[in-house]
Amino acid sequence: MSEHWLAALPSPPYHELTYRAPGHLPALARGMRVLAPLGRGLRVAVLTGPCPDPDPNLTLKDLIWPLDRAPLLDEAYLDLARDLAARQMVSLGRILELALPRGLRTVRLSFALENGPLPARLGPRDLAGLGAGDLSSLTEAWNKGRMYVRRESAVRPGQRVVSLASDPPWAVRPNARRRIELLERLYDHGPASLDSLRRALGPWSARVASDLARAGLAAIRGPALEDAEDPPEGLPPDEPDEDLVLSPDQARALEGLFRALDEWSGRIGLVHGVTGSGKTHIYLELAARCLAAGRSTLLLAPEVALAWQLFRQARKRFPGAAVSLYHGYQSPKARERAFLASPGTGPAVVVGTRSALFLPLPDLGLVVVDEEHDESFKQEERLSYQAKEVAFSRVKRVRGMLVLGSATPDLKTFHAAESGLVPKVSLTHRVGDSAGLPEVELVDISGLRDPEKPFAEATLAALAETVDSGGQAMVMLNRRGYAPLMYCLDCGQAIRCPDCRVGMTFHKRRERLVCHYCGLTYPYPLLCPGCGGSQFLPMGEGTERLEETLKKTLPPSARVLRMDRDSARRQERLEEILGAFGRGEAQVLVGTQMLSKGHHFPGVTLVVAADADLGLNLPDYRASERAFQLLVQVSGRAGRGGAPGRVLIQTRNPGLEFWRFVLAGDYLGFYGREIALRQKYRYPPFVKLGLIRIDFPVDWEPGPGRLAEIGAAARRLAANLGVQVLGPAPAPLGLLRGRRRYHCLVKSGDWPGIRALFHGLAGGGGDLSGLRLNLDLDPVSML
């Protein structure tokens, strides 16, 4: 007897289609992946439910074969995906594409058969061409476990993968253009197969890759790289964690959190604790309670470096439990294995970044979002979503608990806590041998004019004193590269990206000018595109320039390291930097905001914010909040050992009221001031906010007229829906990748009003050819 099923495609066109399931197929269930025909090809689809009454006028195609013996995605998971699709106004298939690793949603597989009448290995098309009799015999083999799915590697047998083996500057002659091109390709895009390099660069790439490998600049490895587990990255051996004595703050916090967790009622809680107050220990105690109850825990960190650190601590705390790591930089094979294994595991602890939230963990009881204020928990590229909202939706469905932790919570989160909607526990003191919170001082640099001297005399003296006394220092500047502008001394113009009209950043070690928005690069030295001149002055400073300055200024014995996206592109290099600084082999660590996030270095007694005004004046209602969070977080890296800490914040405007809250680490005072401004000017949490981004090609003549039509339509819809529309107006980054950009801000008392307005614009039947419209709900970036 045949059945009919709805199946969602996690690949274009992302439709949910109706198929017939012939009676000879193995048993099917909601949440299984299946092989399904589409047009003249085959696709992987996910069964979303039976279809009892298909349209009798339709000719339905037959499903080919199941790819899972049991549902990969359970009922709660599919309901979550459907709700997220409705919120983001996309099809269910788009959400499944986001959730499933690539190898689990593509037809790169075969079927292996043991002791059967058919060939031992069948491809998808072989299976599709079999008759009912052969398929019935395969069903018997499948049910007895003699037939299974084999996922094919994206790397062909014998194919090799090329990766960088060293960071720039590379010892390559300037006229060795092909070597430089291949190195730059690997630097920008990461490891690549020889086949992909041939397609992207040309047939010469294999020979040049071999030359670079012999020179020690690249590494070439075999296909085993795809199947290997990720390297241990210097993890400590698994051993039981020593018993820690809870501080009074921690004991009180855990008492309330244990009570909420034991209710298993889908609750949420906020852990608001100063830096160094032992929040991680609280997370691990909650995870232990969850494991004891037979349920799994998911610990989320904002970036990979912190996830590794949390993973180490979890492995040490739970030596006999299933503890794993999941993040987007792992090999495709590793992510696929983790995803497939998740439903069959017992109670486990998974540590990861944002993408780990979509693992189909069974009996999920606890999700912890550490540094919950961090912007990385909001995905804005491709399909936007807020990880905290998805996490709450997951725990609510399975009656678990969501714990948010931060020293500087998101203002919306803290407002919910102050309003009684989210229970809150506070940790007001540091734990262990810490000397307490550091002393924070302002340093006026309004008189500094020389780009070769980015530090005030007082700052240099403090750095020299720290190094001389055997201490360590961290220096933060939230701007990478050597200089943000290259100024032509002949024509007086800065070199700008032709597609984005923003200044191109000089990266001295790479000998490149780089647009940080579209990725365009120019080799340096070069001739000025405007006048042909060759005399340039680097304007401003980035982390690379600070590193160079400190190496010149401090004693030769002081080792200076740098940690930013450029120096830590390779995971092994990031581990080397953190390991060397943690062991005291370097005295100064220069970096971007990566320094501010959760790192624990007991030897650090001095922290310097080199240009703390950066970001304060951006056209973004959250600019002050971001700046406060960043500065308080980076200040918290000082004085975490036995010696007292000191923080120097360099600013050109020391009279701002903002600094009063930073100096005192006064989150409550800052919150009170900022929340009043939000209420006065109608910004979240007092309204729902949506940002409609509109763009069109820079040379498209109908663009301004179409934009005016969109604006008029938006205002008409807003009047009918009772929402407020601001714009369209030029975006702060008005030109990006050759397209003009405009923003339309929508304020409403609820989310349906914003969605209805966007649907009226994007789906109202008007002519949108040439225009791109995108809706970002609760945006974190207004640029």
Tab-separated table of N, CA and C in Angstrom, residues 128-270:
chain	number	residue	atom	x	y	z
A	128	ALA	N	17.525	4.269	-8.382
A	128	ALA	CA	16.323	4.826	-8.996
A	128	ALA	C	15.866	4.002	-10.195
A	129	GLY	N	16.787	3.273	-10.811
A	129	GLY	CA	16.436	2.506	-12.001
A	129	GLY	C	16.012	1.079	-11.730
A	130	LEU	N	15.990	0.648	-10.475
A	130	LEU	CA	15.627	-0.731	-10.156
A	130	LEU	C	14.117	-0.935	-10.204
A	131	GLY	N	13.721	-2.151	-10.483
A	131	GLY	CA	12.311	-2.506	-10.476
A	131	GLY	C	11.812	-2.829	-9.084
A	132	ALA	N	10.488	-3.027	-8.991
A	132	ALA	CA	9.866	-3.260	-7.685
A	132	ALA	C	10.412	-4.515	-7.009
A	133	GLY	N	10.704	-5.573	-7.787
A	133	GLY	CA	11.198	-6.811	-7.188
A	133	GLY	C	12.552	-6.627	-6.533
A	134	ASP	N	13.463	-5.985	-7.262
A	134	ASP	CA	14.789	-5.739	-6.692
A	134	ASP	C	14.693	-4.835	-5.466
A	135	LEU	N	13.819	-3.845	-5.531
A	135	LEU	CA	13.684	-2.925	-4.395
A	135	LEU	C	13.127	-3.650	-3.176
A	136	SER	N	12.246	-4.591	-3.402
A	136	SER	CA	11.710	-5.361	-2.264
A	136	SER	C	12.810	-6.166	-1.581
A	137	SER	N	13.719	-6.742	-2.379
A	137	SER	CA	14.827	-7.492	-1.774
A	137	SER	C	15.773	-6.558	-1.036
A	138	LEU	N	15.912	-5.346	-1.549
A	138	LEU	CA	16.751	-4.373	-0.846
A	138	LEU	C	16.119	-3.958	0.479
A	139	THR	N	14.792	-3.889	0.504
A	139	THR	CA	14.110	-3.545	1.756
A	139	THR	C	14.421	-4.568	2.838
A	140	GLU	N	14.421	-5.851	2.445
A	140	GLU	CA	14.762	-6.905	3.408
A	140	GLU	C	16.196	-6.740	3.900
A	141	ALA	N	17.136	-6.439	2.980
A	141	ALA	CA	18.531	-6.232	3.379
A	141	ALA	C	18.668	-5.006	4.278
A	142	TRP	N	17.931	-3.955	3.969
A	142	TRP	CA	17.972	-2.731	4.783
A	142	TRP	C	17.472	-3.012	6.198
A	143	ASN	N	16.345	-3.707	6.290
A	143	ASN	CA	15.767	-3.985	7.603
A	143	ASN	C	16.652	-4.895	8.447
A	144	LYS	N	17.473	-5.742	7.791
A	144	LYS	CA	18.364	-6.644	8.521
A	144	LYS	C	19.748	-6.034	8.747
A	145	GLY	N	19.926	-4.779	8.338
A	145	GLY	CA	21.197	-4.102	8.564
A	145	GLY	C	22.285	-4.468	7.584
A	146	ARG	N	21.936	-5.122	6.458
A	146	ARG	CA	22.933	-5.509	5.478
A	146	ARG	C	23.080	-4.478	4.351
A	147	MET	N	22.318	-3.414	4.444
A	147	MET	CA	22.421	-2.330	3.461
A	147	MET	C	22.522	-1.015	4.225
A	148	TYR	N	23.455	-0.167	3.804
A	148	TYR	CA	23.638	1.098	4.510
A	148	TYR	C	24.121	2.174	3.540
A	149	VAL	N	24.031	3.412	4.017
A	149	VAL	CA	24.390	4.570	3.193
A	149	VAL	C	25.847	4.908	3.445
A	150	ARG	N	26.580	5.148	2.360
A	150	ARG	CA	27.966	5.616	2.465
A	150	ARG	C	28.032	7.027	1.909
A	151	ARG	N	28.498	7.945	2.738
A	151	ARG	CA	28.668	9.330	2.285
A	151	ARG	C	30.018	9.454	1.595
A	152	GLU	N	30.017	10.039	0.406
A	152	GLU	CA	31.244	10.202	-0.356
A	152	GLU	C	31.950	11.481	0.056
A	153	SER	N	33.250	11.435	0.117
A	153	SER	CA	34.035	12.626	0.449
A	153	SER	C	34.020	13.592	-0.713
A	154	ALA	N	34.025	14.895	-0.374
A	154	ALA	CA	34.141	15.911	-1.421
A	154	ALA	C	35.518	15.856	-2.075
A	155	VAL	N	36.474	15.206	-1.410
A	155	VAL	CA	37.823	15.072	-1.948
A	155	VAL	C	37.942	13.700	-2.615
A	156	ARG	N	38.269	13.658	-3.885
A	156	ARG	CA	38.390	12.398	-4.603
A	156	ARG	C	39.565	11.583	-4.045
A	157	PRO	N	39.495	10.280	-4.146
A	157	PRO	CA	40.630	9.456	-3.706
A	157	PRO	C	41.908	9.899	-4.409
A	158	GLY	N	42.947	10.064	-3.650
A	158	GLY	CA	44.220	10.484	-4.219
A	158	GLY	C	44.361	11.981	-4.371
A	159	GLN	N	43.267	12.727	-4.210
A	159	GLN	CA	43.364	14.176	-4.346
A	159	GLN	C	43.984	14.753	-3.078
A	160	ARG	N	44.703	15.852	-3.216
A	160	ARG	CA	45.408	16.436	-2.081
A	160	ARG	C	44.892	17.835	-1.784
A	161	VAL	N	45.102	18.249	-0.534
A	161	VAL	CA	44.624	19.542	-0.050
A	161	VAL	C	45.833	20.418	0.279
A	162	VAL	N	45.774	21.672	-0.149
A	162	VAL	CA	46.875	22.616	0.044
A	162	VAL	C	46.475	23.632	1.107
A	163	SER	N	47.376	23.913	2.031
A	163	SER	CA	47.117	24.915	3.068
A	163	SER	C	48.388	25.713	3.310
A	164	LEU	N	48.228	26.868	3.944
A	164	LEU	CA	49.383	27.684	4.309
A	164	LEU	C	50.175	27.016	5.420
A	165	ALA	N	51.490	27.166	5.365
A	165	ALA	CA	52.347	26.652	6.431
A	165	ALA	C	53.036	27.769	7.189
A	166	SER	N	52.899	29.018	6.713
A	166	SER	CA	53.511	30.144	7.410
A	166	SER	C	52.706	31.409	7.113
A	167	ASP	N	52.862	32.384	7.976
A	167	ASP	CA	52.159	33.663	7.822
A	167	ASP	C	53.028	34.649	7.052
A	168	PRO	N	52.395	35.677	6.443
A	168	PRO	CA	53.190	36.711	5.770
A	168	PRO	C	54.009	37.505	6.786
A	169	PRO	N	55.138	38.132	6.332
A	169	PRO	CA	55.601	38.222	4.946
A	169	PRO	C	56.250	36.918	4.497
A	170	TRP	N	56.031	36.568	3.226
A	170	TRP	CA	56.579	35.342	2.674
A	170	TRP	C	57.867	35.635	1.906
A	171	ALA	N	58.820	34.733	2.013
A	171	ALA	CA	60.104	34.898	1.322
A	171	ALA	C	59.930	34.515	-0.153
A	172	VAL	N	59.324	35.427	-0.902
A	172	VAL	CA	59.040	35.200	-2.317
A	172	VAL	C	59.494	36.433	-3.101
A	173	ARG	N	60.140	36.202	-4.232
A	173	ARG	CA	60.584	37.323	-5.057
A	173	ARG	C	59.378	38.124	-5.561
A	174	PRO	N	59.493	39.444	-5.661
A	174	PRO	CA	58.351	40.261	-6.124
A	174	PRO	C	57.830	39.864	-7.499
A	175	ASN	N	58.702	39.363	-8.370
A	175	ASN	CA	58.243	39.004	-9.711
A	175	ASN	C	57.719	37.567	-9.807
A	176	ALA	N	57.683	36.843	-8.688
A	176	ALA	CA	57.111	35.487	-8.674
A	176	ALA	C	55.601	35.604	-8.488
A	177	ARG	N	54.950	36.079	-9.535
A	177	ARG	CA	53.547	36.467	-9.415
A	177	ARG	C	52.626	35.285	-9.129
A	178	ARG	N	52.912	34.143	-9.727
A	178	ARG	CA	52.031	32.999	-9.504
A	178	ARG	C	52.146	32.470	-8.075
A	179	ARG	N	53.346	32.466	-7.529
A	179	ARG	CA	53.506	32.053	-6.130
A	179	ARG	C	52.728	32.995	-5.211
A	180	ILE	N	52.853	34.285	-5.467
A	180	ILE	CA	52.152	35.270	-4.629
A	180	ILE	C	50.646	35.098	-4.777
A	181	GLU	N	50.177	34.879	-5.999
A	181	GLU	CA	48.730	34.730	-6.229
A	181	GLU	C	48.186	33.518	-5.477
A	182	LEU	N	48.925	32.403	-5.507
A	182	LEU	CA	48.448	31.210	-4.816
A	182	LEU	C	48.480	31.394	-3.301
A	183	LEU	N	49.538	32.006	-2.780
A	183	LEU	CA	49.616	32.262	-1.345
A	183	LEU	C	48.483	33.175	-0.888
A	184	GLU	N	48.202	34.219	-1.664
A	184	GLU	CA	47.116	35.135	-1.306
A	184	GLU	C	45.769	34.415	-1.346
A	185	ARG	N	45.604	33.518	-2.301
A	185	ARG	CA	44.363	32.752	-2.385
A	185	ARG	C	44.169	31.899	-1.134
A	186	LEU	N	45.214	31.215	-0.715
A	186	LEU	CA	45.124	30.396	0.496
A	186	LEU	C	44.918	31.258	1.729
A	187	TYR	N	45.530	32.440	1.752
A	187	TYR	CA	45.396	33.326	2.903
A	187	TYR	C	43.953	33.817	3.042
A	188	ASP	N	43.336	34.168	1.913
A	188	ASP	CA	41.980	34.724	1.944
A	188	ASP	C	40.904	33.664	2.115
A	189	HIS	N	41.097	32.464	1.504
A	189	HIS	CA	40.021	31.475	1.445
A	189	HIS	C	40.295	30.207	2.239
A	190	GLY	N	41.489	30.068	2.810
A	190	GLY	CA	41.784	28.884	3.592
A	190	GLY	C	42.208	27.711	2.737
A	191	PRO	N	42.402	26.509	3.346
A	191	PRO	CA	42.864	25.330	2.603
A	191	PRO	C	41.961	25.017	1.419
A	192	ALA	N	42.562	24.509	0.345
A	192	ALA	CA	41.799	24.215	-0.870
A	192	ALA	C	42.374	22.973	-1.538
A	193	SER	N	41.511	22.246	-2.224
A	193	SER	CA	41.971	21.075	-2.971
A	193	SER	C	42.703	21.538	-4.224
A	194	LEU	N	43.553	20.654	-4.744
A	194	LEU	CA	44.272	20.984	-5.971
A	194	LEU	C	43.309	21.199	-7.130
A	195	ASP	N	42.220	20.438	-7.165
A	195	ASP	CA	41.232	20.628	-8.232
A	195	ASP	C	40.620	22.023	-8.174
A	196	SER	N	40.234	22.466	-6.975
A	196	SER	CA	39.614	23.792	-6.864
A	196	SER	C	40.616	24.895	-7.200
A	197	LEU	N	41.892	24.693	-6.864
A	197	LEU	CA	42.911	25.685	-7.218
A	197	LEU	C	43.101	25.732	-8.735
A	198	ARG	N	43.058	24.567	-9.383
A	198	ARG	CA	43.178	24.558	-10.858
A	198	ARG	C	42.019	25.320	-11.490
A	199	ARG	N	40.814	25.117	-10.957
A	199	ARG	CA	39.654	25.813	-11.523
A	199	ARG	C	39.735	27.313	-11.294
A	200	ALA	N	40.213	27.717	-10.104
A	200	ALA	CA	40.224	29.135	-9.761
A	200	ALA	C	41.399	29.886	-10.367
A	201	LEU	N	42.566	29.244	-10.439
A	201	LEU	CA	43.783	29.947	-10.833
A	201	LEU	C	44.342	29.491	-12.181
A	202	GLY	N	44.206	28.198	-12.476
A	202	GLY	CA	44.757	27.703	-13.725
A	202	GLY	C	45.521	26.411	-13.522
A	203	PRO	N	45.898	25.739	-14.611
A	203	PRO	CA	46.572	24.432	-14.504
A	203	PRO	C	47.957	24.502	-13.869
A	204	TRP	N	48.531	25.704	-13.794
A	204	TRP	CA	49.869	25.847	-13.218
A	204	TRP	C	49.880	25.704	-11.698
A	205	SER	N	48.701	25.740	-11.049
A	205	SER	CA	48.649	25.836	-9.584
A	205	SER	C	49.256	24.613	-8.895
A	206	ALA	N	49.119	23.404	-9.488
A	206	ALA	CA	49.670	22.205	-8.842
A	206	ALA	C	51.188	22.282	-8.766
A	207	ARG	N	51.819	22.706	-9.853
A	207	ARG	CA	53.291	22.807	-9.851
A	207	ARG	C	53.757	23.871	-8.862
A	208	VAL	N	53.079	25.024	-8.845
A	208	VAL	CA	53.481	26.098	-7.936
A	208	VAL	C	53.249	25.682	-6.483
A	209	ALA	N	52.155	24.948	-6.221
A	209	ALA	CA	51.902	24.472	-4.851
A	209	ALA	C	53.029	23.558	-4.391
A	210	SER	N	53.525	22.707	-5.277
A	210	SER	CA	54.637	21.830	-4.922
A	210	SER	C	55.898	22.638	-4.627
A	211	ASP	N	56.144	23.682	-5.432
A	211	ASP	CA	57.303	24.546	-5.181
A	211	ASP	C	57.196	25.223	-3.817
A	212	LEU	N	56.004	25.701	-3.485
A	212	LEU	CA	55.801	26.376	-2.199
A	212	LEU	C	55.948	25.398	-1.036
A	213	ALA	N	55.524	24.156	-1.238
A	213	ALA	CA	55.673	23.150	-0.179
A	213	ALA	C	57.147	22.861	0.078
A	214	ARG	N	57.944	22.769	-1.001
A	214	ARG	CA	59.375	22.534	-0.819
A	214	ARG	C	60.052	23.702	-0.121
A	215	ALA	N	59.500	24.922	-0.321
A	215	ALA	CA	60.068	26.109	0.321
A	215	ALA	C	59.561	26.296	1.749
A	216	GLY	N	58.654	25.421	2.211
A	216	GLY	CA	58.134	25.529	3.571
A	216	GLY	C	57.047	26.568	3.744
A	217	LEU	N	56.495	27.083	2.649
A	217	LEU	CA	55.460	28.117	2.727
A	217	LEU	C	54.061	27.526	2.661
A	218	ALA	N	53.928	26.326	2.140
A	218	ALA	CA	52.626	25.654	2.044
A	218	ALA	C	52.788	24.210	2.470
A	219	ALA	N	51.661	23.585	2.767
A	219	ALA	CA	51.644	22.161	3.119
A	219	ALA	C	50.643	21.452	2.220
A	220	ILE	N	51.006	20.277	1.740
A	220	ILE	CA	50.119	19.489	0.887
A	220	ILE	C	49.886	18.157	1.576
A	221	ARG	N	48.608	17.877	1.816
A	221	ARG	CA	48.266	16.646	2.517
A	221	ARG	C	47.233	15.862	1.725
A	222	GLY	N	47.123	14.583	2.051
A	222	GLY	CA	46.254	13.694	1.306
A	222	GLY	C	44.820	13.779	1.768
A	223	PRO	N	43.937	12.975	1.166
A	223	PRO	CA	42.512	13.028	1.472
A	223	PRO	C	42.177	12.602	2.886
A	224	ALA	N	43.148	11.966	3.596
A	224	ALA	CA	42.866	11.581	4.989
A	224	ALA	C	42.543	12.785	5.840
A	225	LEU	N	42.969	13.964	5.369
A	225	LEU	CA	42.673	15.185	6.118
A	225	LEU	C	41.175	15.359	6.324
A	226	GLU	N	40.364	14.952	5.313
A	226	GLU	CA	38.927	15.139	5.415
A	226	GLU	C	38.317	14.199	6.450
A	227	ASP	N	38.931	13.009	6.611
A	227	ASP	CA	38.335	12.012	7.489
A	227	ASP	C	38.873	12.070	8.906
A	228	ALA	N	39.982	12.768	9.083
A	228	ALA	CA	40.612	12.777	10.400
A	228	ALA	C	39.834	13.633	11.376
A	229	GLU	N	39.874	13.256	12.627
A	229	GLU	CA	39.319	14.110	13.657
A	229	GLU	C	40.164	15.373	13.754
A	230	ASP	N	39.561	16.431	14.261
A	230	ASP	CA	40.321	17.653	14.422
A	230	ASP	C	41.465	17.433	15.415
A	231	PRO	N	42.620	18.054	15.199
A	231	PRO	CA	43.750	17.840	16.097
A	231	PRO	C	43.442	18.325	17.498
A	232	PRO	N	44.098	17.767	18.484
A	232	PRO	CA	43.802	18.128	19.867
A	232	PRO	C	44.203	19.528	20.241
A	233	GLU	N	45.003	20.210	19.398
A	233	GLU	CA	45.375	21.594	19.635
A	233	GLU	C	45.979	21.809	21.022
A	234	GLY	N	46.790	20.876	21.471
A	234	GLY	CA	47.479	21.065	22.744
A	234	GLY	C	46.584	20.955	23.952
A	235	LEU	N	45.502	20.191	23.833
A	235	LEU	CA	44.605	20.046	24.967
A	235	LEU	C	45.302	19.342	26.118
A	236	PRO	N	45.005	19.742	27.343
A	236	PRO	CA	45.579	19.043	28.480
A	236	PRO	C	45.002	17.641	28.578
A	237	PRO	N	45.716	16.700	29.193
A	237	PRO	CA	45.170	15.350	29.338
A	237	PRO	C	43.924	15.365	30.201
A	238	ASP	N	43.019	14.432	29.899
A	238	ASP	CA	41.807	14.342	30.698
A	238	ASP	C	42.162	13.875	32.103
A	239	GLU	N	41.798	14.656	33.072
A	239	GLU	CA	42.010	14.267	34.466
A	239	GLU	C	40.948	14.950	35.299
A	240	PRO	N	40.556	14.359	36.417
A	240	PRO	CA	39.498	14.957	37.220
A	240	PRO	C	39.869	16.365	37.666
A	241	ASP	N	38.869	17.228	37.666
A	241	ASP	CA	39.082	18.596	38.116
A	241	ASP	C	39.201	18.602	39.638
A	242	GLU	N	40.044	19.471	40.131
A	242	GLU	CA	40.190	19.566	41.577
A	242	GLU	C	38.936	20.189	42.177
A	243	ASP	N	38.639	19.807	43.408
A	243	ASP	CA	37.455	20.343	44.067
A	243	ASP	C	37.642	21.840	44.316
A	244	LEU	N	36.663	22.613	43.872
A	244	LEU	CA	36.708	24.066	44.063
A	244	LEU	C	35.717	24.453	45.150
A	245	VAL	N	36.125	25.383	45.972
A	245	VAL	CA	35.251	25.883	47.033
A	245	VAL	C	34.445	27.040	46.475
A	246	LEU	N	33.126	26.918	46.563
A	246	LEU	CA	32.264	27.966	46.043
A	246	LEU	C	32.394	29.228	46.883
A	247	SER	N	32.403	30.373	46.226
A	247	SER	CA	32.332	31.641	46.942
A	247	SER	C	30.893	31.841	47.422
A	248	PRO	N	30.663	32.720	48.388
A	248	PRO	CA	29.277	32.977	48.823
A	248	PRO	C	28.373	33.412	47.671
A	249	ASP	N	28.905	34.263	46.758
A	249	ASP	CA	28.121	34.676	45.593
A	249	ASP	C	27.724	33.471	44.745
A	250	GLN	N	28.697	32.592	44.469
A	250	GLN	CA	28.416	31.426	43.635
A	250	GLN	C	27.416	30.488	44.300
A	251	ALA	N	27.573	30.286	45.582
A	251	ALA	CA	26.652	29.382	46.290
A	251	ALA	C	25.222	29.905	46.222
A	252	ARG	N	25.039	31.225	46.441
A	252	ARG	CA	23.684	31.806	46.375
A	252	ARG	C	23.129	31.698	44.949
A	253	ALA	N	23.976	31.969	43.964
A	253	ALA	CA	23.512	31.908	42.573
A	253	ALA	C	23.090	30.495	42.192
A	254	LEU	N	23.903	29.505	42.563
A	254	LEU	CA	23.581	28.132	42.203
A	254	LEU	C	22.325	27.630	42.904
A	255	GLU	N	22.101	28.090	44.104
A	255	GLU	CA	20.896	27.669	44.820
A	255	GLU	C	19.643	28.033	44.019
A	256	GLY	N	19.608	29.290	43.533
A	256	GLY	CA	18.446	29.717	42.752
A	256	GLY	C	18.387	29.051	41.390
A	257	LEU	N	19.548	28.885	40.744
A	257	LEU	CA	19.564	28.278	39.411
A	257	LEU	C	19.216	26.792	39.467
A	258	PHE	N	19.706	26.089	40.491
A	258	PHE	CA	19.343	24.676	40.647
A	258	PHE	C	17.831	24.523	40.810
A	259	ARG	N	17.253	25.415	41.589
A	259	ARG	CA	15.815	25.333	41.827
A	259	ARG	C	15.041	25.508	40.513
A	260	ALA	N	15.486	26.468	39.687
A	260	ALA	CA	14.813	26.707	38.402
A	260	ALA	C	15.046	25.545	37.440
A	261	LEU	N	16.272	25.001	37.429
A	261	LEU	CA	16.583	23.904	36.516
A	261	LEU	C	15.764	22.665	36.858
A	262	ASP	N	15.634	22.372	38.151
A	262	ASP	CA	14.955	21.150	38.581
A	262	ASP	C	13.457	21.171	38.276
A	263	GLU	N	12.925	22.342	37.966
A	263	GLU	CA	11.502	22.413	37.609
A	263	GLU	C	11.241	21.869	36.206
A	264	TRP	N	12.284	21.881	35.338
A	264	TRP	CA	12.150	21.425	33.948
A	264	TRP	C	10.892	22.017	33.318
A	265	SER	N	10.859	23.338	33.276
A	265	SER	CA	9.643	24.019	32.823
A	265	SER	C	9.883	25.000	31.689
A	266	GLY	N	11.065	24.919	31.035
A	266	GLY	CA	11.320	25.826	29.919
A	266	GLY	C	11.613	27.240	30.359
A	267	ARG	N	12.421	27.395	31.416
A	267	ARG	CA	12.671	28.724	31.969
A	267	ARG	C	13.963	29.314	31.418
A	268	ILE	N	14.159	30.593	31.715
A	268	ILE	CA	15.351	31.329	31.308
A	268	ILE	C	15.910	32.031	32.531
A	269	GLY	N	17.234	32.160	32.606
A	269	GLY	CA	17.870	32.836	33.728
A	269	GLY	C	19.072	33.629	33.266
A	270	LEU	N	19.374	34.703	33.970
A	270	LEU	CA	20.519	35.565	33.659
A	270	LEU	C	21.526	35.495	34.794
